[in-house]
């Protein structure tokens, strides 16, 4: 009994701590929080996004295997971090973007359909160039005199808006012509899409052939986005995918140490920057050579990107190069359509194999009901039905233990000074009653991975962000603002503890009394969607456990009454009171029988005078009496 309770305590405690801390262990150690304005321009050359001028980058094409010598560019490390030029504002039905003519970077990008945590009336800023937190999209060309992310561009207009009937917006930025090379940078925004095509139109007016390379990178700090959870943290940092290596994360901590390992040259794959619910990613076309890079520029300043060859451009020829840039939410189904493996950025941890079907089922219920809260309730019922037989087996074992708890307590009291003998008698008692003391643990162990997978599913689902349930719960991805669900959750845990067998050990009994309140405190900080699932699961468990417990208690009471009536009819004591003690009781019964026999013997001795007188009559007297009886006849 004690072992079983101890295991249950360890299981629940470990599970909760895992749910609370597992995401934190997945991410990097805290990076140095140095403000961008304090960044030194003397960063180590190994941390440059691309080789500095004079250095050379070797790039091997997948087609020929020949190495091309490519001149690099200097990193974007300046005292003010970003050069400021003219702002170009772009608005579509999905994003609001701001492009700076200094470098032609996307400096700000807000997601129209996803409000900010700080101000619900403003879109969430996925890209921004603020001092406290920054992430920008940069691109350019590698080659002598070719424009990069430091070049001053000129624009045709400073405002672009997707009007009704339009399918896309094209923003054209012109770089100054140099060495007879004219370059125009193109941004194409599409209706109903978070994909922005970023490209270059290169016109060779010179008399020689040029072989430029293009680069596309994301520059950001290691700070978590505003509104990140206080207890639960998701991974923030670079990630990439190739067919050979599959999905992998490039942690900021590894970049700090210079120990990051990832594939560089390939003809497929993408590279991204991840944060909770959202990502930015460069998605080069398949079957084209590319080189990935991820580097630390300076304290709390990192870059990740890809280099793509443009190809040879003969004199008087025009060449175009374009790479799609995704900046939006981690919508699993839509990401899978954009690039192979991009849906893996919705990170469910090591239980992805369970989390994916759970999310599919959750999405199915949402498509049916139109409410993510109702979908969570239906998902909970479905999971509970799947595990109904296992749960029933566990609750039956617990109900049996609850019925015989008084008898177990008597055994503990009788053998308090001999623990070895106590455990021996308990095992014999369990065997006699056909009770497996560990029977309630296995069903719980089996369900724990599913619970953890559900936790990751609900935590990673951007669909729950600002998804309402009803009444005061308008966002199931954040804690209940009035803590109503956590309080009800704590009450349900207390009720469930009352249905469980009371531990015979006083210390364990106190721990079991405190656990519902301790656990409910953690739920005060968990997202409302997760608390809703846990509450529904508890309510269903209470109903099932109460029904099974009542059935066993009624059966035990009925059997006890039958045995009592039968024994009363035969004038014999009720053996039910003797049965629990088994061997020990049998020994006591033997001792009592010996005592009773001794008392009877003593009473016979006291009555011995009259008996002995009769027994000492002479043989003659006996024969005379016999003769008289014969004559009378």
Coordinates of C-alpha atoms in Angstrom, one line a residue:
X1 CA 0.0 0.0 0.0
X2 CA 2.8 2.4 1.0
X3 CA 4.8 1.6 -2.1
X4 CA 1.8 2.2 -4.4
X5 CA 1.0 5.6 -2.9
X6 CA 4.7 6.6 -3.0
X7 CA 4.8 5.7 -6.7
X8 CA 1.6 7.6 -7.4
X9 CA 3.0 10.7 -5.6
X10 CA 6.3 10.4 -7.6
X11 CA 4.5 9.9 -10.9
X12 CA 2.2 13.0 -10.5
X13 CA 4.9 15.2 -9.0
X14 CA 7.4 14.3 -11.8
X15 CA 4.8 14.7 -14.5
X16 CA 3.8 18.2 -13.3
X17 CA 7.4 19.3 -12.9
X18 CA 8.1 17.9 -16.4
X19 CA 5.2 19.8 -17.9
X20 CA 6.4 23.0 -16.2
X21 CA 10.1 22.7 -16.9
X22 CA 10.5 20.6 -20.0
X23 CA 10.2 23.4 -22.5
X24 CA 12.7 25.5 -20.5
X25 CA 15.2 22.6 -20.7
X26 CA 14.7 22.5 -24.5
X27 CA 15.8 26.0 -25.0
X28 CA 19.2 27.6 -24.7
X29 CA 20.7 28.9 -21.5
X30 CA 19.9 32.6 -21.0
X31 CA 21.9 34.6 -23.5
X32 CA 23.6 37.8 -22.4
X33 CA 21.0 40.6 -22.5
X34 CA 23.2 43.3 -24.1
X35 CA 21.3 46.1 -25.7
X36 CA 22.0 46.4 -29.5
X37 CA 23.2 50.0 -29.0
X38 CA 26.1 48.7 -26.9
X39 CA 27.3 46.2 -29.4
X40 CA 31.0 46.5 -30.3
X41 CA 32.1 46.6 -33.9
X42 CA 35.1 44.5 -33.1
X43 CA 33.3 41.2 -33.1
X44 CA 35.4 38.1 -33.8
X45 CA 35.5 37.4 -37.5
X46 CA 34.3 33.9 -37.0
X47 CA 30.9 35.4 -36.0
X48 CA 30.4 37.4 -39.2
X49 CA 27.3 36.4 -41.2
X50 CA 29.5 36.1 -44.3
X51 CA 33.3 36.5 -44.8
X52 CA 34.6 40.1 -44.4
X53 CA 36.1 41.8 -47.5
X54 CA 39.3 40.2 -48.5
X55 CA 38.2 36.8 -47.1
X56 CA 36.9 34.2 -49.4
X57 CA 34.0 31.8 -49.2
X58 CA 34.2 28.5 -50.9
X59 CA 30.8 27.4 -52.4
X60 CA 30.5 24.1 -54.1
X61 CA 27.7 23.7 -56.6
X62 CA 25.7 20.5 -56.5
X63 CA 25.8 20.2 -60.3
X64 CA 29.5 20.5 -61.2
X65 CA 31.2 20.1 -57.8
X66 CA 33.5 23.0 -58.8
X67 CA 34.4 25.5 -56.2
X68 CA 33.7 29.1 -56.8
X69 CA 35.6 31.9 -55.0
X70 CA 33.1 34.4 -53.7
X71 CA 33.9 37.7 -52.1
X72 CA 32.1 38.3 -48.9
X73 CA 30.5 41.3 -47.2
X74 CA 30.9 42.8 -43.8
X75 CA 28.4 42.1 -41.0
X76 CA 25.7 44.5 -39.9
X77 CA 27.4 45.5 -36.6
X78 CA 27.3 49.2 -36.1
X79 CA 26.9 51.3 -32.9
X80 CA 23.2 52.0 -33.9
X81 CA 22.7 48.5 -35.3
X82 CA 20.5 49.7 -38.2
X83 CA 21.0 52.4 -40.7
X84 CA 17.9 54.5 -41.1
X85 CA 16.6 55.5 -44.5
X86 CA 13.1 56.3 -45.9
X87 CA 10.2 54.1 -44.8
X88 CA 8.0 52.3 -47.3
X89 CA 4.7 51.1 -45.9
X90 CA 2.9 48.1 -47.3
X91 CA -0.5 46.8 -46.2
X92 CA -2.3 43.6 -47.3
X93 CA -5.1 41.6 -45.9
X94 CA -2.6 39.5 -43.9
X95 CA 0.4 41.7 -43.0
X96 CA 1.4 45.3 -42.4
X97 CA 5.1 45.7 -43.4
X98 CA 7.6 48.5 -43.3
X99 CA 10.6 48.4 -45.6
X100 CA 13.6 50.7 -45.1
X101 CA 15.4 52.0 -48.2
X102 CA 18.7 51.7 -46.2
X103 CA 19.5 48.1 -47.2
X104 CA 16.1 47.4 -48.5
X105 CA 15.4 45.4 -45.3
X106 CA 12.0 44.5 -44.0
X107 CA 12.3 46.2 -40.6
X108 CA 8.8 45.7 -39.3
X109 CA 6.0 43.3 -40.1
X110 CA 2.8 42.9 -38.2
X111 CA 0.3 40.0 -38.5
X112 CA -3.2 41.5 -39.0
X113 CA -5.1 38.4 -37.8
X114 CA -3.0 38.0 -34.6
X115 CA -3.3 40.8 -32.1
X116 CA -0.5 41.8 -29.8
X117 CA -0.4 40.6 -26.2
X118 CA 0.4 44.2 -25.1
X119 CA -2.4 45.9 -27.1
X120 CA -5.2 43.8 -28.6
X121 CA -5.9 46.6 -31.1
X122 CA -2.5 46.3 -32.7
X123 CA -1.2 43.4 -34.8
X124 CA 1.6 41.2 -33.4
X125 CA 5.0 42.4 -34.6
X126 CA 6.9 39.4 -35.8
X127 CA 9.6 41.6 -37.4
X128 CA 10.7 44.8 -35.7
X129 CA 13.8 47.0 -35.2
X130 CA 13.3 48.1 -31.6
X131 CA 16.1 48.4 -29.1
X132 CA 14.7 46.0 -26.6
X133 CA 13.9 43.3 -29.1
X134 CA 14.6 43.0 -32.8
X135 CA 14.3 40.7 -35.8
X136 CA 14.7 41.9 -39.4
X137 CA 14.9 40.3 -42.8
X138 CA 17.9 41.2 -44.9
X139 CA 19.1 40.2 -48.3
X140 CA 21.7 41.2 -50.9
X141 CA 24.1 40.1 -53.6
X142 CA 27.7 38.9 -53.1
X143 CA 30.1 40.3 -55.7
X144 CA 32.3 43.3 -56.4
X145 CA 30.2 46.5 -56.4
X146 CA 26.9 44.6 -56.0
X147 CA 24.2 45.9 -53.6
X148 CA 23.8 44.3 -50.1
X149 CA 21.9 45.1 -46.9
X150 CA 23.9 48.3 -46.5
X151 CA 23.1 49.8 -49.9
X152 CA 20.9 52.9 -50.2
X153 CA 17.9 52.1 -52.5
X154 CA 15.4 54.3 -54.0
X155 CA 11.6 53.6 -54.2
X156 CA 8.9 54.5 -56.6
X157 CA 6.4 55.1 -53.8
X158 CA 6.4 55.2 -50.0
X159 CA 2.9 53.6 -49.6
X160 CA 1.4 50.4 -51.0
X161 CA -2.0 48.9 -50.3
X162 CA -3.6 45.8 -51.6
X163 CA -6.9 47.0 -53.0
X164 CA -10.0 44.9 -53.7
X165 CA -9.6 43.0 -56.9
X166 CA -5.8 42.9 -56.6
X167 CA -4.0 39.6 -56.0
X168 CA -0.6 41.0 -55.2
X169 CA 1.6 44.0 -54.6
X170 CA 5.1 44.4 -56.1
X171 CA 7.5 46.8 -54.4
X172 CA 10.5 47.8 -56.6
X173 CA 13.7 49.2 -55.0
X174 CA 16.5 50.5 -57.3
X175 CA 20.1 50.3 -56.3
X176 CA 22.7 52.8 -57.8
X177 CA 24.3 51.4 -60.9
X178 CA 27.9 50.5 -60.4
X179 CA 30.4 49.0 -62.8
X180 CA 27.7 48.7 -65.4
X181 CA 25.5 46.5 -63.2
X182 CA 21.9 47.6 -62.6
X183 CA 20.1 45.8 -59.8
X184 CA 16.4 46.1 -58.7
X185 CA 15.2 44.5 -55.5
X186 CA 11.7 43.1 -55.7
X187 CA 9.2 42.4 -52.9
X188 CA 6.0 40.6 -53.9
X189 CA 3.2 40.4 -51.4
X190 CA 0.3 38.0 -52.1
X191 CA -3.4 38.1 -51.0
X192 CA -4.2 35.6 -48.3
X193 CA -0.6 34.6 -47.8
X194 CA 2.2 35.1 -45.4
X195 CA 4.8 34.3 -48.1
X196 CA 6.7 37.2 -49.5
X197 CA 8.8 36.7 -52.6
X198 CA 12.1 38.5 -52.2
X199 CA 14.2 38.7 -55.4
X200 CA 16.7 40.6 -57.5
X201 CA 16.5 41.6 -61.2
X202 CA 20.1 41.9 -62.4
X203 CA 21.0 43.6 -65.7
X204 CA 24.5 43.4 -66.9
X205 CA 25.5 46.5 -68.9
X206 CA 29.1 45.8 -68.6
X207 CA 31.4 44.1 -71.1
X208 CA 32.2 41.1 -69.0
X209 CA 30.4 38.1 -67.6
X210 CA 29.6 38.2 -63.9
X211 CA 28.8 35.3 -61.6
X212 CA 27.1 36.8 -58.5
X213 CA 25.7 35.0 -55.5
X214 CA 22.6 36.1 -53.5
X215 CA 22.2 35.8 -49.7
X216 CA 19.0 35.9 -47.6
X217 CA 19.2 36.1 -43.8
X218 CA 17.4 36.9 -40.6
X219 CA 19.0 39.0 -38.0
X220 CA 17.7 38.9 -34.4
X221 CA 18.5 38.9 -30.7
X222 CA 17.9 36.0 -28.3
X223 CA 15.3 37.7 -26.2
X224 CA 11.9 36.1 -25.9
X225 CA 9.0 37.8 -27.5
X226 CA 6.7 40.1 -25.5
X227 CA 4.0 38.2 -23.6
X228 CA 5.9 35.0 -23.3
X229 CA 4.7 32.6 -20.6
X230 CA 6.0 33.1 -17.1
X231 CA 6.3 29.3 -16.5
X232 CA 6.2 27.7 -19.9
X233 CA 8.8 28.6 -22.5
X234 CA 9.0 27.4 -26.1
X235 CA 12.2 27.2 -28.2
X236 CA 13.5 30.5 -29.6
X237 CA 16.3 30.3 -32.2
X238 CA 17.4 29.1 -35.6
X239 CA 16.2 25.8 -37.0
X240 CA 16.7 24.1 -40.4
X241 CA 15.7 21.1 -42.5
X242 CA 17.3 19.0 -45.2
X243 CA 16.3 15.7 -46.6
X244 CA 19.5 14.1 -45.3
X245 CA 19.5 15.5 -41.8
X246 CA 15.8 16.2 -41.3
X247 CA 14.7 18.8 -38.8
X248 CA 17.2 20.2 -36.3
X249 CA 17.6 23.2 -34.0
X250 CA 20.7 25.4 -33.9
X251 CA 20.7 26.7 -30.3
X252 CA 22.0 30.2 -29.5
X253 CA 24.1 28.6 -26.7
X254 CA 25.9 26.5 -29.3
X255 CA 26.5 29.5 -31.5
X256 CA 28.0 31.3 -28.5
X257 CA 30.4 28.5 -27.9
X258 CA 31.2 28.0 -31.6
X259 CA 30.0 24.4 -31.4
X260 CA 26.9 24.5 -33.6
X261 CA 26.8 21.5 -36.0
X262 CA 24.5 21.5 -39.0
X263 CA 24.7 20.7 -42.7
X264 CA 25.9 23.6 -44.9
X265 CA 25.8 22.5 -48.5
X266 CA 22.8 20.8 -50.0
X267 CA 20.3 21.1 -52.9
X268 CA 17.2 21.1 -50.8
X269 CA 16.0 22.4 -47.4
X270 CA 15.2 25.6 -45.6
X271 CA 16.4 27.7 -42.6
X272 CA 14.2 29.5 -40.1
X273 CA 14.0 31.5 -36.9
X274 CA 11.5 30.1 -34.4
X275 CA 9.6 31.6 -31.5
X276 CA 6.5 30.5 -29.7
X277 CA 3.6 30.3 -32.2
X278 CA 5.4 32.1 -35.1
X279 CA 8.4 31.7 -37.4
X280 CA 10.3 33.4 -40.2
X281 CA 11.9 31.1 -42.9
X282 CA 13.7 31.3 -46.2
X283 CA 12.5 28.6 -48.6
X284 CA 14.7 28.3 -51.6
X285 CA 13.3 26.3 -54.6
X286 CA 14.1 22.6 -54.5
X287 CA 16.9 21.0 -56.5
X288 CA 19.0 24.2 -56.5
X289 CA 22.3 24.4 -54.7
X290 CA 22.5 26.4 -51.5
X291 CA 24.7 27.0 -48.5
X292 CA 23.2 27.5 -45.1
X293 CA 24.9 29.6 -42.3
X294 CA 24.1 30.5 -38.7
X295 CA 26.4 32.7 -36.7
X296 CA 26.8 34.9 -33.7
X297 CA 27.7 38.4 -34.7
X298 CA 28.1 39.9 -31.2
X299 CA 26.6 39.4 -27.7
X300 CA 22.9 38.9 -28.1
X301 CA 23.0 39.3 -31.9
X302 CA 22.6 36.4 -34.2
X303 CA 22.0 35.7 -37.9
X304 CA 20.8 32.7 -39.9
X305 CA 20.3 32.4 -43.6
X306 CA 21.1 30.9 -46.9
X307 CA 23.4 31.6 -49.9
X308 CA 22.0 30.8 -53.4
X309 CA 24.0 31.1 -56.7
X310 CA 22.5 33.4 -59.3
X311 CA 24.4 31.9 -62.2
X312 CA 26.5 33.5 -64.9
X313 CA 25.2 36.7 -66.5
X314 CA 26.5 37.5 -69.9
X315 CA 26.8 41.1 -71.1
X316 CA 23.5 42.8 -72.0
X317 CA 21.6 39.9 -70.3
X318 CA 19.1 40.1 -67.4
X319 CA 18.9 37.5 -64.7
X320 CA 16.3 37.1 -62.0
X321 CA 16.7 35.3 -58.6
X322 CA 14.0 35.0 -56.0
X323 CA 13.5 33.1 -52.7
X324 CA 10.2 32.9 -50.8
X325 CA 10.2 34.4 -47.3
X326 CA 7.6 33.1 -44.9
X327 CA 6.7 35.3 -41.9
X328 CA 3.7 34.1 -40.1
X329 CA 2.0 31.7 -37.6
X330 CA 3.0 28.1 -37.1
X331 CA -0.2 26.7 -38.8
X332 CA 0.7 23.0 -39.2
X333 CA -1.4 22.1 -42.2
X334 CA -0.5 25.2 -44.2
X335 CA 3.2 24.9 -43.4
X336 CA 3.3 21.4 -44.8
X337 CA 2.1 22.7 -48.2
X338 CA 4.9 25.3 -48.4
X339 CA 8.0 23.2 -48.0
X340 CA 8.9 19.6 -46.9
X341 CA 9.3 19.4 -43.2
X342 CA 8.2 23.0 -42.5
X343 CA 5.4 21.7 -40.4
X344 CA 8.0 20.3 -38.0
X345 CA 8.5 23.8 -36.7
X346 CA 5.4 23.2 -34.7
X347 CA 7.5 21.4 -32.1
X348 CA 5.7 18.8 -30.0
X349 CA 9.0 17.4 -28.5
X350 CA 9.7 13.7 -28.3
X351 CA 6.0 12.8 -28.3
X352 CA 5.3 14.1 -31.8
X353 CA 4.0 10.7 -32.8
X354 CA 1.2 11.1 -30.3
X355 CA 0.7 14.8 -30.5
X356 CA 0.1 14.9 -34.3
X357 CA -3.0 12.7 -34.3
X358 CA -4.3 14.4 -31.2
X359 CA -4.1 17.8 -33.0
X360 CA -5.7 16.3 -36.1
X361 CA -8.6 15.1 -33.9
X362 CA -8.8 18.5 -32.2
X363 CA -8.9 20.3 -35.5
X364 CA -11.6 17.9 -36.7
X365 CA -13.8 18.7 -33.7
X366 CA -13.2 22.4 -34.2
X367 CA -14.3 22.2 -37.9
X368 CA -17.5 20.5 -36.6
X369 CA -18.2 22.8 -33.6
X370 CA -16.5 26.1 -34.5
X371 CA -15.2 26.5 -31.0
X372 CA -11.8 25.4 -29.8
X373 CA -13.0 25.1 -26.2
X374 CA -15.8 22.7 -27.2
X375 CA -13.3 20.9 -29.3
X376 CA -11.0 20.4 -26.3
X377 CA -13.9 19.0 -24.3
X378 CA -14.8 16.5 -27.1
X379 CA -11.2 15.5 -27.4
X380 CA -11.0 14.9 -23.6
X381 CA -14.1 12.7 -23.8
X382 CA -12.6 10.8 -26.8
X383 CA -9.3 10.1 -25.0
X384 CA -11.2 9.1 -21.8
X385 CA -13.3 6.6 -23.8
X386 CA -10.1 5.1 -25.4
X387 CA -8.6 4.6 -22.0
X388 CA -11.9 3.6 -20.3
X389 CA -11.0 -0.1 -19.8
X390 CA -7.5 0.7 -18.4
X391 CA -9.0 3.4 -16.1
X392 CA -11.7 1.0 -14.9
X393 CA -9.1 -1.6 -14.1
X394 CA -7.2 0.9 -12.0
X395 CA -10.3 2.2 -10.2
X396 CA -11.4 -1.3 -9.5
X397 CA -8.1 -2.0 -7.8
X398 CA -8.4 1.2 -5.8
X399 CA -12.0 0.5 -4.8
X400 CA -11.0 -2.9 -3.5
X401 CA -8.2 -1.3 -1.5
X402 CA -10.6 1.3 -0.2
X403 CA -13.0 -1.4 1.1
X404 CA -10.3 -3.4 2.9
X405 CA -8.4 -0.3 4.3
X406 CA -9.8 -0.8 7.8
X407 CA -8.5 -4.4 7.9
X408 CA -5.1 -3.3 6.6
X409 CA -5.0 -0.7 9.3
X410 CA -5.6 -3.4 11.9
X411 CA -2.7 -5.4 10.5
X412 CA -0.5 -2.4 10.7
X413 CA -1.4 -1.8 14.3
X414 CA -0.9 -5.4 15.3
X415 CA 2.5 -5.7 13.7
X416 CA 3.7 -2.2 14.2
X417 CA 6.9 -3.4 15.9
X418 CA 7.6 -6.1 13.2
X419 CA 7.5 -4.5 9.7
X420 CA 8.8 -7.6 8.0
X421 CA 6.0 -9.7 9.5
X422 CA 3.5 -6.9 8.7
X423 CA 4.4 -6.9 5.0
X424 CA 4.3 -10.7 4.9
X425 CA 0.8 -10.7 6.4
X426 CA -0.3 -8.0 4.0
X427 CA 0.9 -9.9 1.0
X428 CA -1.0 -13.0 2.2
X429 CA -4.0 -10.8 2.7
X430 CA -3.8 -9.3 -0.8
X431 CA -3.5 -12.8 -2.2
X432 CA -6.5 -14.0 -0.2
X433 CA -8.6 -11.1 -1.3
X434 CA -7.3 -11.3 -4.9
X435 CA -6.0 -7.7 -4.8
X436 CA -3.0 -6.4 -6.8
X437 CA -1.6 -3.5 -4.7
X438 CA 0.0 -2.1 -7.9
X439 CA -3.1 -2.5 -10.0
X440 CA -4.0 1.2 -10.0
X441 CA -0.5 2.3 -11.1
X442 CA -0.2 0.7 -14.5
X443 CA -3.2 2.4 -16.1
X444 CA -1.8 5.8 -14.8
X445 CA 1.6 5.1 -16.2
X446 CA 0.2 4.2 -19.6
X447 CA -1.8 7.5 -19.8
X448 CA 1.0 9.8 -18.7
X449 CA 2.6 10.0 -22.2
X450 CA -0.8 10.9 -23.7
X451 CA -1.3 13.6 -21.1
X452 CA 2.1 15.1 -21.8
X453 CA 1.5 14.9 -25.6
X454 CA -1.8 16.7 -25.0
X455 CA 0.0 19.3 -23.0
X456 CA 2.5 20.0 -25.9
X457 CA -0.4 20.0 -28.4
X458 CA -2.3 22.6 -26.5
X459 CA 0.8 24.7 -25.8
X460 CA 2.1 24.7 -29.4
X461 CA -1.2 25.2 -31.2
X462 CA -1.3 28.8 -32.4
X463 CA -4.9 28.2 -33.3
X464 CA -5.7 28.6 -29.5
X465 CA -4.2 32.0 -29.4
X466 CA -7.0 34.4 -28.7
X467 CA -9.5 31.5 -29.2
X468 CA -12.4 32.1 -26.9
X469 CA -14.3 29.5 -24.9
X470 CA -17.3 31.4 -23.4
X471 CA -18.1 34.2 -21.0
X472 CA -14.9 35.6 -19.4
X473 CA -12.4 33.2 -21.2
X474 CA -11.5 35.0 -24.4
X475 CA -8.1 33.5 -24.9
X476 CA -7.3 29.8 -24.1
X477 CA -3.6 30.2 -24.7
X478 CA -3.2 32.4 -21.5
X479 CA -4.2 31.7 -17.9
X480 CA -7.8 32.2 -16.7
X481 CA -7.9 36.0 -15.8
X482 CA -10.2 35.3 -12.8
X483 CA -8.7 31.9 -11.8
X484 CA -12.2 30.3 -11.9
X485 CA -11.1 27.2 -13.8
X486 CA -8.0 26.5 -11.6
X487 CA -10.1 26.8 -8.4
X488 CA -12.7 24.4 -9.8
X489 CA -9.8 22.2 -10.9
X490 CA -8.5 22.1 -7.3
X491 CA -11.9 21.2 -5.9
X492 CA -12.2 18.4 -8.4
X493 CA -8.8 17.0 -7.4
X494 CA -9.8 17.2 -3.7
X495 CA -13.0 15.3 -4.5
X496 CA -11.1 12.7 -6.4
X497 CA -8.6 12.2 -3.5
X498 CA -11.6 11.4 -1.3
X499 CA -12.6 8.5 -3.5
X500 CA -9.1 7.0 -3.4
X501 CA -8.0 4.7 -0.6
X502 CA -6.7 6.6 2.4
X503 CA -3.0 5.8 3.0
X504 CA -2.4 3.9 6.2
X505 CA 0.8 5.9 6.8
X506 CA 0.0 9.2 8.5
X507 CA 2.7 11.2 6.6
X508 CA 1.5 9.9 3.3
X509 CA -2.1 10.7 4.3
X510 CA -1.2 14.3 4.9
X511 CA 0.7 14.5 1.6
X512 CA -2.3 13.2 -0.3
X513 CA -4.4 15.9 1.5
X514 CA -2.1 18.7 0.5
X515 CA -1.5 17.6 -3.1
X516 CA -4.8 18.8 -4.6
X517 CA -4.2 22.3 -3.3
X518 CA -0.5 22.3 -4.3
X519 CA -1.3 21.1 -7.8
X520 CA -4.1 23.7 -8.2
X521 CA -1.6 26.5 -7.5
X522 CA 0.4 25.4 -10.6
X523 CA -2.7 25.5 -12.7
X524 CA -3.2 29.1 -11.8
X525 CA -0.3 29.9 -14.3
X526 CA -1.2 27.3 -17.0
X527 CA -3.1 28.3 -20.1
X528 CA -6.9 28.1 -19.8
X529 CA -7.1 25.5 -22.6
X530 CA -4.8 23.1 -20.7
X531 CA -6.8 23.7 -17.4
X532 CA -10.0 23.0 -19.3
X533 CA -8.7 19.7 -20.5
X534 CA -7.5 18.7 -17.1
X535 CA -10.8 19.7 -15.5
X536 CA -12.9 17.8 -17.9
X537 CA -10.7 14.8 -17.5
X538 CA -11.0 15.0 -13.7
X539 CA -14.8 15.3 -13.8
X540 CA -15.1 12.2 -16.1
X541 CA -12.6 10.3 -13.9
X542 CA -14.6 11.2 -10.7
X543 CA -17.8 9.9 -12.3
X544 CA -16.1 6.7 -13.4
X545 CA -14.3 6.2 -10.1
X546 CA -17.4 7.0 -8.0
X547 CA -19.5 4.5 -9.8
X548 CA -16.9 1.7 -9.5
X549 CA -16.2 2.5 -5.8
X550 CA -19.9 2.6 -5.0
X551 CA -20.4 -0.8 -6.7
X552 CA -17.6 -2.4 -4.7
X553 CA -18.7 -0.9 -1.4
X554 CA -22.3 -2.0 -1.9
X555 CA -21.1 -5.5 -2.8
X556 CA -18.8 -5.6 0.2
X557 CA -21.6 -4.4 2.5
X558 CA -24.1 -6.9 1.0
X559 CA -21.7 -9.8 1.4
X560 CA -21.0 -8.8 5.0
X561 CA -24.7 -8.7 5.9
X562 CA -25.3 -12.2 4.2
X563 CA -22.4 -13.7 6.2
X564 CA -23.6 -12.1 9.4
X565 CA -27.1 -13.5 8.9
X566 CA -25.9 -16.9 8.0
X567 CA -23.7 -17.2 11.0
X568 CA -26.4 -15.9 13.3
X569 CA -28.7 -18.6 12.1
X570 CA -26.1 -21.3 12.9
X571 CA -25.2 -19.8 16.2
X572 CA -21.6 -19.3 15.2
X573 CA -19.5 -16.2 15.2
X574 CA -19.1 -14.2 12.1
X575 CA -15.8 -15.3 10.5
X576 CA -15.6 -12.0 8.5
X577 CA -14.1 -10.4 11.6
X578 CA -11.5 -13.2 11.9
X579 CA -10.6 -13.4 8.2
X580 CA -8.5 -10.4 7.7
X581 CA -5.8 -11.4 10.2
X582 CA -5.3 -14.8 8.4
X583 CA -2.4 -16.7 9.9
X584 CA -2.1 -14.4 12.9
X585 CA -5.8 -14.9 13.7
X586 CA -5.5 -18.6 13.3
X587 CA -2.7 -18.7 15.8
X588 CA -4.8 -16.6 18.2
X589 CA -7.8 -18.9 17.7
X590 CA -5.7 -21.9 18.6
X591 CA -4.5 -20.2 21.8
X592 CA -8.0 -19.3 22.7
X593 CA -9.1 -22.9 22.2
X594 CA -6.3 -24.2 24.4
X595 CA -7.4 -21.7 27.1
X596 CA -11.0 -22.8 26.9
X597 CA -10.0 -26.5 27.2
X598 CA -7.9 -25.6 30.3
X599 CA -10.9 -23.8 31.9
X600 CA -13.2 -26.8 31.2
X601 CA -10.7 -29.2 32.8
X602 CA -10.5 -27.0 35.9
X603 CA -14.2 -27.0 36.2
X604 CA -14.4 -30.8 36.0
X605 CA -11.8 -31.1 38.7
X606 CA -13.9 -28.9 41.0
X607 CA -16.9 -31.3 40.5
X608 CA -14.7 -34.4 41.1
X609 CA -16.0 -35.5 44.7
X610 CA -19.4 -36.7 43.6
X611 CA -18.1 -38.1 40.4
X612 CA -15.3 -40.0 42.2
X613 CA -17.8 -41.4 44.8
X614 CA -19.9 -42.9 42.2
X615 CA -16.9 -44.2 40.3
X616 CA -15.5 -45.9 43.5
X617 CA -18.6 -48.1 44.2
X618 CA -17.8 -51.7 44.9
X619 CA -18.3 -54.4 42.3
X620 CA -20.7 -56.2 44.6
X621 CA -22.9 -53.2 45.0
X622 CA -23.0 -52.9 41.2
X623 CA -24.0 -56.5 40.8
X624 CA -26.7 -56.3 43.5
X625 CA -28.3 -53.4 41.8
X626 CA -28.3 -55.3 38.6
X627 CA -30.0 -58.3 40.2
X628 CA -32.7 -56.1 41.7
X629 CA -33.4 -54.6 38.3
X630 CA -33.8 -58.1 36.9
X631 CA -36.3 -59.3 39.6
X632 CA -38.4 -56.2 39.0
X633 CA -38.7 -57.0 35.4

